[in-house]
Amino acid sequence: MPHILIIEDERDLAELLAFNLQQAGYATTLAHDGAAGLALALAAPPDLILLDLMLPGLLGTEVCRRLRQNRETAAVPVLMLTARGEETDRVAGFEVGADDYVVKPFSVREVVLRVKALLRRSGEGEPAGQILRIGTLTIDTERHRVTADGNDIELTALEFRLLLTLAERRGRVQSRDGLLQDVWGYHYSGDTRTVDTHITRLRTKLGSAGEFIHTVRGFGYKLDAP
Ligand code: CA
């Protein structure tokens, strides 16, 4: 049974989320402030974390940053709960490594769907033992290991999926909507800026190999080496 850690200071909301996730077949643990949530996550890494942005003490962005710095929790999917739909909140969440976000007030059903999509993506079996080489970039699909110019690149589970999806379709342009569907698991039209923000972060992490990801204006992205 996948285990979900809910870090949310609004107790009613946290309990409502826990109840609905349990109904959907997940085990849940609750924390009501950032420090307690971080401690729980590091002590026993969950399969996914629901993380409120505005938390007393340690902010959600700081919790996320520290989760990403720790080897045990670096790849755990994080779904950020933001109070406003403001661009700054969304970008702040992505910059520290969140995989997805929902804006309050959200429907609990929506959250459960996003959780399912993120877990499906992170746990889905890639072709075993395959090593993809694109220029100076290597992707070990079995060990989830990526190197660029011989340097190890630390990616979140979602960033890995995004890179792998582009790499498996090398040289072919992928639309933003298509990537949302294939990488995030959305079966409806979502916010395609989510894709743009993650591409930007992926490029930065890949260093000079980031140039292999080409923007195809007005359509999407493709990965190819010169
Ligand atoms: Ca809050």
PDB file of C-alpha atoms in Angstrom, residues 5 16 28 35 39 47 50-51 70 74 81 88 92 97 101 106 110 114 117 160 162 184 188 214 221:
ATOM      1  CA  LEU A   5       2.807  11.975   3.893  1.00  0.00           C
ATOM      2  CA  LEU A  16     -10.181  15.458   4.695  1.00  0.00           C
ATOM      3  CA  THR A  28      -1.381   8.293   5.208  1.00  0.00           C
ATOM      4  CA  ALA A  35       9.789  20.844  10.619  1.00  0.00           C
ATOM      5  CA  ALA A  39      11.568  14.941  10.147  1.00  0.00           C
ATOM      6  CA  ASP A  47       6.016   7.161  -1.652  1.00  0.00           C
ATOM      7  CA  LEU A  50       1.503  16.413  -0.255  1.00  0.00           C
ATOM      8  CA  LEU A  51       3.161  19.622   0.807  1.00  0.00           C
ATOM      9  CA  ASN A  70      18.688  14.359   0.964  1.00  0.00           C
ATOM     10  CA  ALA A  74      15.544  13.280  -3.483  1.00  0.00           C
ATOM     11  CA  LEU A  81      -0.638  22.679  -2.289  1.00  0.00           C
ATOM     12  CA  THR A  88       5.330  33.317  -8.252  1.00  0.00           C
ATOM     13  CA  ALA A  92       8.794  28.932  -6.409  1.00  0.00           C
ATOM     14  CA  GLY A  97      11.859  20.585  -6.940  1.00  0.00           C
ATOM     15  CA  TYR A 101       0.866  21.617  -7.757  1.00  0.00           C
ATOM     16  CA  PHE A 106      -9.168  22.458  -4.905  1.00  0.00           C
ATOM     17  CA  GLU A 110      -8.606  16.405  -8.184  1.00  0.00           C
ATOM     18  CA  ARG A 114      -2.983  13.897  -9.326  1.00  0.00           C
ATOM     19  CA  ALA A 117      -0.916  10.059 -11.819  1.00  0.00           C
ATOM     20  CA  PHE A 160      13.808  11.614 -15.098  1.00  0.00           C
ATOM     21  CA  LEU A 162      10.527  13.851 -18.761  1.00  0.00           C
ATOM     22  CA  TRP A 184       2.455  13.825 -15.711  1.00  0.00           C
ATOM     23  CA  TYR A 188      -7.193  16.355 -19.813  1.00  0.00           C
ATOM     24  CA  HIS A 214      15.386  22.201 -28.330  1.00  0.00           C
ATOM     25  CA  TYR A 221      10.226  20.252 -27.403  1.00  0.00           C
TER      26      TYR A 221
END
